[in-house]
PDB file of C-alpha atoms and ligand atoms in Angstrom:
ATOM      1  CA  MET A  10      -2.168   1.240 -35.740  1.00 50.00           C
ATOM      2  CA  LEU A  11      -3.589   4.433 -37.179  1.00 61.00           C
ATOM      3  CA  PHE A  12      -0.306   6.321 -37.554  1.00 69.00           C
ATOM      4  CA  ASP A  13       2.351   3.820 -38.494  1.00 67.00           C
ATOM      5  CA  SER A  14       6.106   3.852 -38.989  1.00 69.00           C
ATOM      6  CA  LEU A  15       5.807   4.375 -42.746  1.00 73.00           C
ATOM      7  CA  ALA A  16       4.318   7.801 -42.242  1.00 81.00           C
ATOM      8  CA  LYS A  17       7.174   8.663 -39.917  1.00 88.00           C
ATOM      9  CA  GLY A  18       9.547   8.706 -42.882  1.00 85.00           C
ATOM     10  CA  LEU A  19       7.548  11.560 -44.379  1.00 87.00           C
ATOM     11  CA  ARG A  20       8.012  13.810 -41.356  1.00 95.00           C
ATOM     12  CA  LYS A  21      10.975  15.959 -40.438  1.00 96.00           C
ATOM     13  CA  THR A  22      12.934  14.506 -37.535  1.00 97.00           C
ATOM     14  CA  ILE A  23      14.176  17.317 -35.316  1.00 98.00           C
ATOM     15  CA  ILE A  24      16.700  17.098 -32.501  1.00 98.00           C
ATOM     16  CA  ALA A  25      16.716  20.378 -30.606  1.00 98.00           C
ATOM     17  CA  GLY A  26      18.765  21.387 -27.615  1.00 98.00           C
ATOM     18  CA  ASN A  27      17.081  23.600 -25.035  1.00 98.00           C
ATOM     19  CA  TRP A  28      19.957  25.173 -23.187  1.00 98.00           C
ATOM     20  CA  LYS A  29      17.677  26.890 -20.616  1.00 98.00           C
ATOM     21  CA  MET A  30      19.628  29.413 -18.465  1.00 98.00           C
ATOM     22  CA  ASN A  31      23.062  28.029 -19.282  1.00 98.00           C
ATOM     23  CA  LYS A  32      26.093  29.341 -21.189  1.00 98.00           C
ATOM     24  CA  THR A  33      27.355  32.879 -21.639  1.00 98.00           C
ATOM     25  CA  PRO A  34      27.889  34.106 -25.217  1.00 98.00           C
ATOM     26  CA  SER A  35      31.546  33.038 -25.261  1.00 98.00           C
ATOM     27  CA  GLU A  36      30.655  29.636 -23.799  1.00 98.00           C
ATOM     28  CA  ALA A  37      27.867  29.308 -26.370  1.00 98.00           C
ATOM     29  CA  LYS A  38      30.303  29.948 -29.205  1.00 98.00           C
ATOM     30  CA  GLU A  39      32.673  27.340 -27.819  1.00 98.00           C
ATOM     31  CA  LEU A  40      29.963  24.680 -27.416  1.00 98.00           C
ATOM     32  CA  LEU A  41      28.516  25.280 -30.889  1.00 98.00           C
ATOM     33  CA  GLU A  42      31.965  25.042 -32.413  1.00 98.00           C
ATOM     34  CA  GLN A  43      32.387  21.689 -30.671  1.00 98.00           C
ATOM     35  CA  ILE A  44      28.979  20.430 -31.807  1.00 98.00           C
ATOM     36  CA  ALA A  45      29.154  21.567 -35.469  1.00 98.00           C
ATOM     37  CA  PRO A  46      31.722  19.065 -36.801  1.00 98.00           C
ATOM     38  CA  LEU A  47      30.092  16.223 -34.851  1.00 98.00           C
ATOM     39  CA  VAL A  48      26.661  16.732 -36.426  1.00 98.00           C
ATOM     40  CA  LYS A  49      27.620  17.877 -39.929  1.00 98.00           C
ATOM     41  CA  ASP A  50      26.335  14.675 -41.552  1.00 97.00           C
ATOM     42  CA  ALA A  51      23.105  14.580 -39.565  1.00 97.00           C
ATOM     43  CA  GLU A  52      20.100  13.030 -41.267  1.00 95.00           C
ATOM     44  CA  CYS A  53      17.795  15.130 -39.099  1.00 97.00           C
ATOM     45  CA  GLU A  54      17.271  18.828 -38.483  1.00 98.00           C
ATOM     46  CA  VAL A  55      19.598  20.009 -35.703  1.00 98.00           C
ATOM     47  CA  VAL A  56      18.541  22.986 -33.597  1.00 99.00           C
ATOM     48  CA  ALA A  57      20.066  24.777 -30.621  1.00 99.00           C
ATOM     49  CA  CYS A  58      17.658  26.910 -28.580  1.00 99.00           C
ATOM     50  CA  VAL A  59      19.770  29.278 -26.527  1.00 99.00           C
ATOM     51  CA  PRO A  60      19.356  32.198 -24.086  1.00 98.00           C
ATOM     52  CA  TYR A  61      18.464  35.564 -25.647  1.00 98.00           C
ATOM     53  CA  VAL A  62      21.878  37.147 -25.118  1.00 98.00           C
ATOM     54  CA  ASP A  63      23.581  34.192 -26.817  1.00 98.00           C
ATOM     55  CA  LEU A  64      21.413  34.329 -29.955  1.00 98.00           C
ATOM     56  CA  ALA A  65      23.435  36.713 -32.120  1.00 98.00           C
ATOM     57  CA  THR A  66      26.675  34.922 -31.268  1.00 98.00           C
ATOM     58  CA  ALA A  67      25.029  31.548 -31.915  1.00 98.00           C
ATOM     59  CA  VAL A  68      23.688  32.584 -35.324  1.00 98.00           C
ATOM     60  CA  GLU A  69      27.155  33.869 -36.261  1.00 98.00           C
ATOM     61  CA  ALA A  70      28.932  30.772 -34.927  1.00 98.00           C
ATOM     62  CA  THR A  71      26.692  28.398 -36.902  1.00 98.00           C
ATOM     63  CA  LYS A  72      26.838  30.196 -40.274  1.00 98.00           C
ATOM     64  CA  GLY A  73      27.726  27.671 -42.974  1.00 98.00           C
ATOM     65  CA  THR A  74      26.768  24.726 -40.727  1.00 98.00           C
ATOM     66  CA  ASN A  75      23.586  22.635 -40.605  1.00 98.00           C
ATOM     67  CA  ILE A  76      22.693  23.865 -37.108  1.00 98.00           C
ATOM     68  CA  LYS A  77      19.610  26.080 -36.819  1.00 98.00           C
ATOM     69  CA  ILE A  78      19.192  28.493 -33.938  1.00 99.00           C
ATOM     70  CA  GLY A  79      16.124  28.920 -31.764  1.00 99.00           C
ATOM     71  CA  ALA A  80      15.089  31.192 -28.904  1.00 99.00           C
ATOM     72  CA  GLU A  81      13.536  29.952 -25.674  1.00 98.00           C
ATOM     73  CA  ASN A  82      10.536  32.277 -25.699  1.00 98.00           C
ATOM     74  CA  CYS A  83       9.051  35.333 -27.446  1.00 98.00           C
ATOM     75  CA  HIS A  84       6.372  37.912 -26.724  1.00 98.00           C
ATOM     76  CA  TRP A  85       3.155  38.215 -28.711  1.00 98.00           C
ATOM     77  CA  GLU A  86       3.150  41.976 -29.254  1.00 98.00           C
ATOM     78  CA  GLU A  87       5.293  43.485 -31.983  1.00 97.00           C
ATOM     79  CA  LYS A  88       6.635  46.210 -29.706  1.00 97.00           C
ATOM     80  CA  GLY A  89       5.693  48.415 -26.792  1.00 98.00           C
ATOM     81  CA  ALA A  90       5.838  48.795 -23.042  1.00 98.00           C
ATOM     82  CA  TYR A  91       6.663  45.189 -22.073  1.00 98.00           C
ATOM     83  CA  THR A  92       9.805  45.532 -20.007  1.00 98.00           C
ATOM     84  CA  GLY A  93      12.036  42.496 -20.222  1.00 97.00           C
ATOM     85  CA  GLU A  94      10.264  40.921 -23.178  1.00 97.00           C
ATOM     86  CA  ILE A  95      11.607  40.143 -26.680  1.00 98.00           C
ATOM     87  CA  SER A  96       9.559  40.412 -29.878  1.00 98.00           C
ATOM     88  CA  THR A  97       9.401  38.003 -32.791  1.00 98.00           C
ATOM     89  CA  GLY A  98      10.692  40.771 -35.080  1.00 98.00           C
ATOM     90  CA  MET A  99      13.840  41.086 -32.978  1.00 98.00           C
ATOM     91  CA  LEU A 100      14.430  37.338 -33.263  1.00 98.00           C
ATOM     92  CA  LYS A 101      13.758  37.247 -36.994  1.00 98.00           C
ATOM     93  CA  GLU A 102      16.090  40.112 -37.749  1.00 98.00           C
ATOM     94  CA  ILE A 103      19.103  38.349 -36.263  1.00 98.00           C
ATOM     95  CA  GLY A 104      18.430  35.057 -38.056  1.00 98.00           C
ATOM     96  CA  VAL A 105      16.603  32.970 -35.455  1.00 98.00           C
ATOM     97  CA  GLU A 106      14.420  30.218 -36.993  1.00 98.00           C
ATOM     98  CA  TYR A 107      12.787  28.376 -34.086  1.00 99.00           C
ATOM     99  CA  VAL A 108      11.326  29.396 -30.747  1.00 99.00           C
ATOM    100  CA  VAL A 109      10.357  27.250 -27.761  1.00 98.00           C
ATOM    101  CA  ILE A 110       6.910  28.216 -26.484  1.00 98.00           C
ATOM    102  CA  GLY A 111       5.171  27.178 -23.273  1.00 98.00           C
ATOM    103  CA  HIS A 112       7.988  25.179 -21.736  1.00 98.00           C
ATOM    104  CA  SER A 113       6.830  23.691 -18.434  1.00 97.00           C
ATOM    105  CA  GLU A 114       9.418  25.765 -16.573  1.00 97.00           C
ATOM    106  CA  ARG A 115       7.757  28.891 -17.918  1.00 98.00           C
ATOM    107  CA  ARG A 116       4.338  27.516 -17.011  1.00 97.00           C
ATOM    108  CA  GLN A 117       5.547  26.563 -13.514  1.00 96.00           C
ATOM    109  CA  TYR A 118       7.735  29.518 -12.563  1.00 97.00           C
ATOM    110  CA  PHE A 119       6.658  32.426 -14.755  1.00 97.00           C
ATOM    111  CA  GLY A 120       2.887  32.242 -14.865  1.00 96.00           C
ATOM    112  CA  GLU A 121       2.638  31.040 -18.461  1.00 98.00           C
ATOM    113  CA  THR A 122      -0.876  29.844 -19.265  1.00 98.00           C
ATOM    114  CA  ASP A 123      -2.412  28.124 -22.269  1.00 98.00           C
ATOM    115  CA  GLU A 124      -3.792  31.526 -23.267  1.00 98.00           C
ATOM    116  CA  THR A 125      -0.342  33.166 -23.344  1.00 98.00           C
ATOM    117  CA  VAL A 126       1.163  30.082 -24.988  1.00 98.00           C
ATOM    118  CA  ASN A 127      -1.452  30.430 -27.704  1.00 98.00           C
ATOM    119  CA  LYS A 128      -0.747  34.153 -28.177  1.00 98.00           C
ATOM    120  CA  ARG A 129       2.996  33.563 -28.407  1.00 98.00           C
ATOM    121  CA  THR A 130       2.519  30.653 -30.811  1.00 98.00           C
ATOM    122  CA  LYS A 131       0.368  32.731 -33.144  1.00 98.00           C
ATOM    123  CA  ALA A 132       2.807  35.644 -33.024  1.00 98.00           C
ATOM    124  CA  ALA A 133       5.739  33.347 -33.799  1.00 98.00           C
ATOM    125  CA  LEU A 134       3.907  31.863 -36.787  1.00 98.00           C
ATOM    126  CA  ALA A 135       2.864  35.274 -38.085  1.00 98.00           C
ATOM    127  CA  ALA A 136       6.513  36.335 -38.000  1.00 98.00           C
ATOM    128  CA  GLY A 137       7.680  33.241 -39.882  1.00 98.00           C
ATOM    129  CA  LEU A 138       9.305  31.574 -36.871  1.00 98.00           C
ATOM    130  CA  LYS A 139       8.769  27.879 -36.170  1.00 98.00           C
ATOM    131  CA  PRO A 140       7.304  27.438 -32.688  1.00 99.00           C
ATOM    132  CA  ILE A 141       8.195  24.342 -30.662  1.00 99.00           C
ATOM    133  CA  VAL A 142       5.061  24.183 -28.521  1.00 99.00           C
ATOM    134  CA  CYS A 143       5.591  22.263 -25.279  1.00 98.00           C
ATOM    135  CA  VAL A 144       2.883  20.228 -23.598  1.00 98.00           C
ATOM    136  CA  GLY A 145       3.072  17.761 -20.739  1.00 98.00           C
ATOM    137  CA  GLU A 146       1.376  16.509 -17.595  1.00 97.00           C
ATOM    138  CA  LEU A 147       2.457  16.875 -13.973  1.00 96.00           C
ATOM    139  CA  LEU A 148       3.258  13.740 -11.983  1.00 94.00           C
ATOM    140  CA  TRP A 149       0.041  13.906  -9.986  1.00 93.00           C
ATOM    141  CA  GLU A 150      -1.996  14.380 -13.125  1.00 96.00           C
ATOM    142  CA  ARG A 151      -0.466  11.162 -14.478  1.00 95.00           C
ATOM    143  CA  GLU A 152      -1.138   9.432 -11.154  1.00 93.00           C
ATOM    144  CA  CYS A 153      -4.755  10.595 -11.283  1.00 96.00           C
ATOM    145  CA  ASN A 154      -4.945   9.072 -14.762  1.00 97.00           C
ATOM    146  CA  ILE A 155      -5.825  12.333 -16.505  1.00 98.00           C
ATOM    147  CA  THR A 156      -2.741  12.601 -18.748  1.00 98.00           C
ATOM    148  CA  LYS A 157      -4.786  12.500 -21.933  1.00 98.00           C
ATOM    149  CA  GLU A 158      -7.305  15.083 -20.705  1.00 98.00           C
ATOM    150  CA  VAL A 159      -4.445  17.427 -19.770  1.00 98.00           C
ATOM    151  CA  ILE A 160      -2.623  16.958 -23.068  1.00 98.00           C
ATOM    152  CA  GLY A 161      -5.809  17.209 -25.142  1.00 98.00           C
ATOM    153  CA  ARG A 162      -6.751  20.453 -23.418  1.00 98.00           C
ATOM    154  CA  GLN A 163      -3.288  21.941 -23.920  1.00 98.00           C
ATOM    155  CA  ILE A 164      -3.224  21.010 -27.613  1.00 98.00           C
ATOM    156  CA  LYS A 165      -6.667  22.521 -28.172  1.00 98.00           C
ATOM    157  CA  LEU A 166      -5.976  25.750 -26.313  1.00 98.00           C
ATOM    158  CA  ASP A 167      -2.355  26.254 -27.347  1.00 98.00           C
ATOM    159  CA  LEU A 168      -3.233  25.836 -31.027  1.00 98.00           C
ATOM    160  CA  TRP A 169      -6.504  27.757 -30.884  1.00 98.00           C
ATOM    161  CA  ASP A 170      -6.989  29.723 -34.113  1.00 98.00           C
ATOM    162  CA  VAL A 171      -3.841  28.276 -35.707  1.00 98.00           C
ATOM    163  CA  SER A 172      -4.716  27.365 -39.307  1.00 98.00           C
ATOM    164  CA  ALA A 173      -3.935  24.074 -41.050  1.00 97.00           C
ATOM    165  CA  GLU A 174      -1.492  25.975 -43.256  1.00 97.00           C
ATOM    166  CA  GLU A 175       0.261  27.417 -40.196  1.00 98.00           C
ATOM    167  CA  LEU A 176       0.318  24.004 -38.534  1.00 98.00           C
ATOM    168  CA  LYS A 177       2.922  22.933 -41.111  1.00 98.00           C
ATOM    169  CA  ASN A 178       5.420  25.140 -39.277  1.00 98.00           C
ATOM    170  CA  VAL A 179       4.475  23.981 -35.776  1.00 98.00           C
ATOM    171  CA  VAL A 180       6.522  21.447 -33.840  1.00 98.00           C
ATOM    172  CA  ILE A 181       4.993  19.852 -30.741  1.00 98.00           C
ATOM    173  CA  ALA A 182       7.208  18.734 -27.876  1.00 98.00           C
ATOM    174  CA  TYR A 183       5.727  16.253 -25.420  1.00 98.00           C
ATOM    175  CA  GLU A 184       7.560  16.816 -22.168  1.00 98.00           C
ATOM    176  CA  PRO A 185       6.110  15.034 -19.139  1.00 97.00           C
ATOM    177  CA  VAL A 186       6.931  17.447 -16.325  1.00 96.00           C
ATOM    178  CA  TRP A 187       7.975  14.615 -13.993  1.00 94.00           C
ATOM    179  CA  ALA A 188      10.683  13.559 -16.461  1.00 93.00           C
ATOM    180  CA  ILE A 189      12.337  16.958 -16.895  1.00 90.00           C
ATOM    181  CA  GLY A 190      15.735  17.279 -15.282  1.00 84.00           C
ATOM    182  CA  THR A 191      14.917  14.395 -12.960  1.00 87.00           C
ATOM    183  CA  GLY A 192      16.819  11.642 -14.741  1.00 82.00           C
ATOM    184  CA  LYS A 193      13.451   9.874 -14.814  1.00 84.00           C
ATOM    185  CA  THR A 194      12.696   9.245 -18.481  1.00 85.00           C
ATOM    186  CA  ALA A 195       9.313   8.173 -19.732  1.00 89.00           C
ATOM    187  CA  THR A 196       9.542   4.671 -21.130  1.00 96.00           C
ATOM    188  CA  ALA A 197       9.505   4.503 -24.906  1.00 97.00           C
ATOM    189  CA  GLU A 198       5.985   3.029 -24.609  1.00 97.00           C
ATOM    190  CA  GLN A 199       4.766   5.891 -22.410  1.00 97.00           C
ATOM    191  CA  ALA A 200       6.284   8.453 -24.790  1.00 97.00           C
ATOM    192  CA  GLU A 201       4.737   6.748 -27.820  1.00 97.00           C
ATOM    193  CA  GLU A 202       1.322   6.473 -26.179  1.00 98.00           C
ATOM    194  CA  VAL A 203       1.111  10.207 -25.553  1.00 98.00           C
ATOM    195  CA  CYS A 204       2.769  11.263 -28.826  1.00 98.00           C
ATOM    196  CA  GLU A 205       0.269   9.102 -30.695  1.00 97.00           C
ATOM    197  CA  TYR A 206      -2.539  10.658 -28.659  1.00 98.00           C
ATOM    198  CA  ILE A 207      -1.273  14.137 -29.604  1.00 98.00           C
ATOM    199  CA  ARG A 208      -1.460  13.117 -33.245  1.00 98.00           C
ATOM    200  CA  LEU A 209      -5.025  11.894 -32.722  1.00 98.00           C
ATOM    201  CA  CYS A 210      -5.911  15.276 -31.182  1.00 98.00           C
ATOM    202  CA  LEU A 211      -4.358  17.006 -34.200  1.00 98.00           C
ATOM    203  CA  LYS A 212      -6.357  14.726 -36.484  1.00 97.00           C
ATOM    204  CA  ALA A 213      -9.580  15.707 -34.730  1.00 98.00           C
ATOM    205  CA  LEU A 214      -8.698  19.384 -35.156  1.00 98.00           C
ATOM    206  CA  TYR A 215      -7.067  19.433 -38.600  1.00 98.00           C
ATOM    207  CA  GLY A 216      -7.723  16.119 -40.333  1.00 97.00           C
ATOM    208  CA  PHE A 217      -5.612  13.056 -40.990  1.00 96.00           C
ATOM    209  CA  GLU A 218      -3.174  14.443 -43.529  1.00 95.00           C
ATOM    210  CA  ALA A 219      -2.281  17.561 -41.565  1.00 96.00           C
ATOM    211  CA  ALA A 220      -1.837  15.507 -38.391  1.00 97.00           C
ATOM    212  CA  GLN A 221       0.364  13.057 -40.221  1.00 96.00           C
ATOM    213  CA  GLY A 222       2.815  15.791 -41.176  1.00 96.00           C
ATOM    214  CA  VAL A 223       3.473  17.297 -37.729  1.00 98.00           C
ATOM    215  CA  THR A 224       6.801  16.621 -36.026  1.00 98.00           C
ATOM    216  CA  ILE A 225       6.206  15.532 -32.424  1.00 98.00           C
ATOM    217  CA  GLN A 226       9.255  15.468 -30.179  1.00 98.00           C
ATOM    218  CA  TYR A 227       9.752  13.802 -26.829  1.00 97.00           C
ATOM    219  CA  GLY A 228      11.609  15.674 -24.086  1.00 97.00           C
ATOM    220  CA  GLY A 229      12.522  14.764 -20.520  1.00 96.00           C
ATOM    221  CA  SER A 230      15.867  13.262 -19.544  1.00 94.00           C
ATOM    222  CA  MET A 231      16.530  12.113 -23.099  1.00 96.00           C
ATOM    223  CA  ASN A 232      20.195  11.225 -23.414  1.00 96.00           C
ATOM    224  CA  ASP A 233      22.714   9.341 -25.518  1.00 96.00           C
ATOM    225  CA  GLN A 234      21.751   6.066 -23.800  1.00 96.00           C
ATOM    226  CA  ASN A 235      17.971   6.118 -24.175  1.00 96.00           C
ATOM    227  CA  ALA A 236      17.544   8.199 -27.367  1.00 97.00           C
ATOM    228  CA  LYS A 237      17.620   5.363 -29.854  1.00 97.00           C
ATOM    229  CA  GLU A 238      14.788   3.430 -28.212  1.00 97.00           C
ATOM    230  CA  LEU A 239      12.615   6.523 -27.775  1.00 97.00           C
ATOM    231  CA  LEU A 240      13.253   7.656 -31.349  1.00 97.00           C
ATOM    232  CA  SER A 241      12.409   4.237 -32.752  1.00 96.00           C
ATOM    233  CA  LYS A 242       8.751   4.729 -31.872  1.00 96.00           C
ATOM    234  CA  PRO A 243       6.429   5.557 -34.784  1.00 96.00           C
ATOM    235  CA  ASN A 244       5.119   8.819 -33.355  1.00 97.00           C
ATOM    236  CA  VAL A 245       8.298  10.112 -31.700  1.00 97.00           C
ATOM    237  CA  ASP A 246       9.858  12.311 -34.383  1.00 97.00           C
ATOM    238  CA  GLY A 247      12.720  13.808 -32.458  1.00 98.00           C
ATOM    239  CA  GLY A 248      13.758  15.157 -29.120  1.00 98.00           C
ATOM    240  CA  LEU A 249      13.903  18.350 -27.106  1.00 98.00           C
ATOM    241  CA  ILE A 250      16.995  17.908 -25.008  1.00 98.00           C
ATOM    242  CA  GLY A 251      17.926  19.805 -21.856  1.00 97.00           C
ATOM    243  CA  GLY A 252      20.946  18.643 -19.838  1.00 97.00           C
ATOM    244  CA  ALA A 253      22.450  16.375 -22.494  1.00 98.00           C
ATOM    245  CA  SER A 254      22.420  19.198 -25.061  1.00 98.00           C
ATOM    246  CA  LEU A 255      25.093  21.014 -23.037  1.00 98.00           C
ATOM    247  CA  VAL A 256      27.675  18.297 -23.691  1.00 98.00           C
ATOM    248  CA  ALA A 257      28.756  18.219 -27.351  1.00 98.00           C
ATOM    249  CA  GLU A 258      29.418  14.475 -27.542  1.00 98.00           C
ATOM    250  CA  LYS A 259      26.141  13.554 -25.835  1.00 98.00           C
ATOM    251  CA  PHE A 260      24.087  15.865 -28.027  1.00 98.00           C
ATOM    252  CA  ALA A 261      25.851  14.576 -31.157  1.00 98.00           C
ATOM    253  CA  ALA A 262      25.168  10.980 -30.102  1.00 98.00           C
ATOM    254  CA  ILE A 263      21.448  11.761 -29.837  1.00 98.00           C
ATOM    255  CA  VAL A 264      21.560  13.316 -33.315  1.00 98.00           C
ATOM    256  CA  ALA A 265      23.348  10.182 -34.586  1.00 97.00           C
ATOM    257  CA  ALA A 266      20.626   8.014 -33.043  1.00 97.00           C
ATOM    258  CA  THR A 267      18.191   9.353 -35.657  1.00 95.00           C
ATOM    259  CA  ALA A 268      20.258   7.955 -38.532  1.00 88.00           C
ATOM    260  CA  SER A 269      18.601   5.123 -40.449  1.00 73.00           C
ATOM    261  CA  GLU A 270      21.672   2.883 -40.393  1.00 50.00           C
ATOM    262  CA  TYR A 271      22.450   3.576 -36.738  1.00 44.00           C
TER     263      TYR A 271
HETATM  264  P1  13P B  22      16.224  17.479 -19.523  1.00 90.31           P
HETATM  265  O1  13P B  22      16.666  16.810 -20.802  1.00 90.31           O
HETATM  266  O2  13P B  22      17.342  18.136 -18.784  1.00 90.31           O
HETATM  267  O3  13P B  22      15.390  16.569 -18.682  1.00 90.31           O
HETATM  268  O4  13P B  22      15.264  18.675 -19.979  1.00 90.31           O
HETATM  269  C1  13P B  22      14.257  18.416 -20.870  1.00 90.31           C
HETATM  270  C2  13P B  22      13.670  19.704 -21.268  1.00 90.31           C
HETATM  271  O5  13P B  22      13.050  20.386 -20.473  1.00 90.31           O
HETATM  272  C3  13P B  22      13.881  20.167 -22.647  1.00 90.31           C
HETATM  273  O6  13P B  22      13.096  21.262 -22.935  1.00 90.31           O
END
């Protein structure tokens, strides 16, 4: 195998919750206060990506803990007439560290394209945020056996003009669209196959060493029951968790599943 388990130890494992459109600020504070003691000894990076209005509360609530806060999107312009949008500068100023870019729900429901994903990714990097760039195939694309073409195209376009130096701050999340919120998880083998393919695409674009260093998460109905098997795969370096990230014990169990002695 080209990218083996040994190399995995060199990469940062990241378990990130994507709360989507859930939790008011007071509910966010409550959930984070429940999660914090449960994940304090985590061996991996722990991130909560929360709705815009929860961000300031979330940053405050996690001060002095090992939980990092992320946004769920950002705009590519620094400022201007973009009603309803949020800039990277606004996120940086309040202490946000990560930002989810190109989630399939944004691609499906809000007209996000690879071009806008690329613009947002570059803006996030320029501002010193760490983008979690989401890629994934639709069910019919998998059935038509074009998963790799779809993923390869997304990786190429979404990372267009991103330098090898900038790539060090990029996280890729492989989220097969058919597995999101459906309870239908990709098998560990399916997840590994595509995550390994993503690394091969990165190798073609940036070289072996750069590709070796990138954290690639799996997302799509990951939960406390299936996390360990998914995370045991050599190219699955973490998870982007939707539903299960809203329940403190479940999220903490996924974090615990990354521990070496688990
Ligand atoms: P679920 O874990 O609810 O399937 O959501 C996955 C996801 O979309 C994370 O970004």
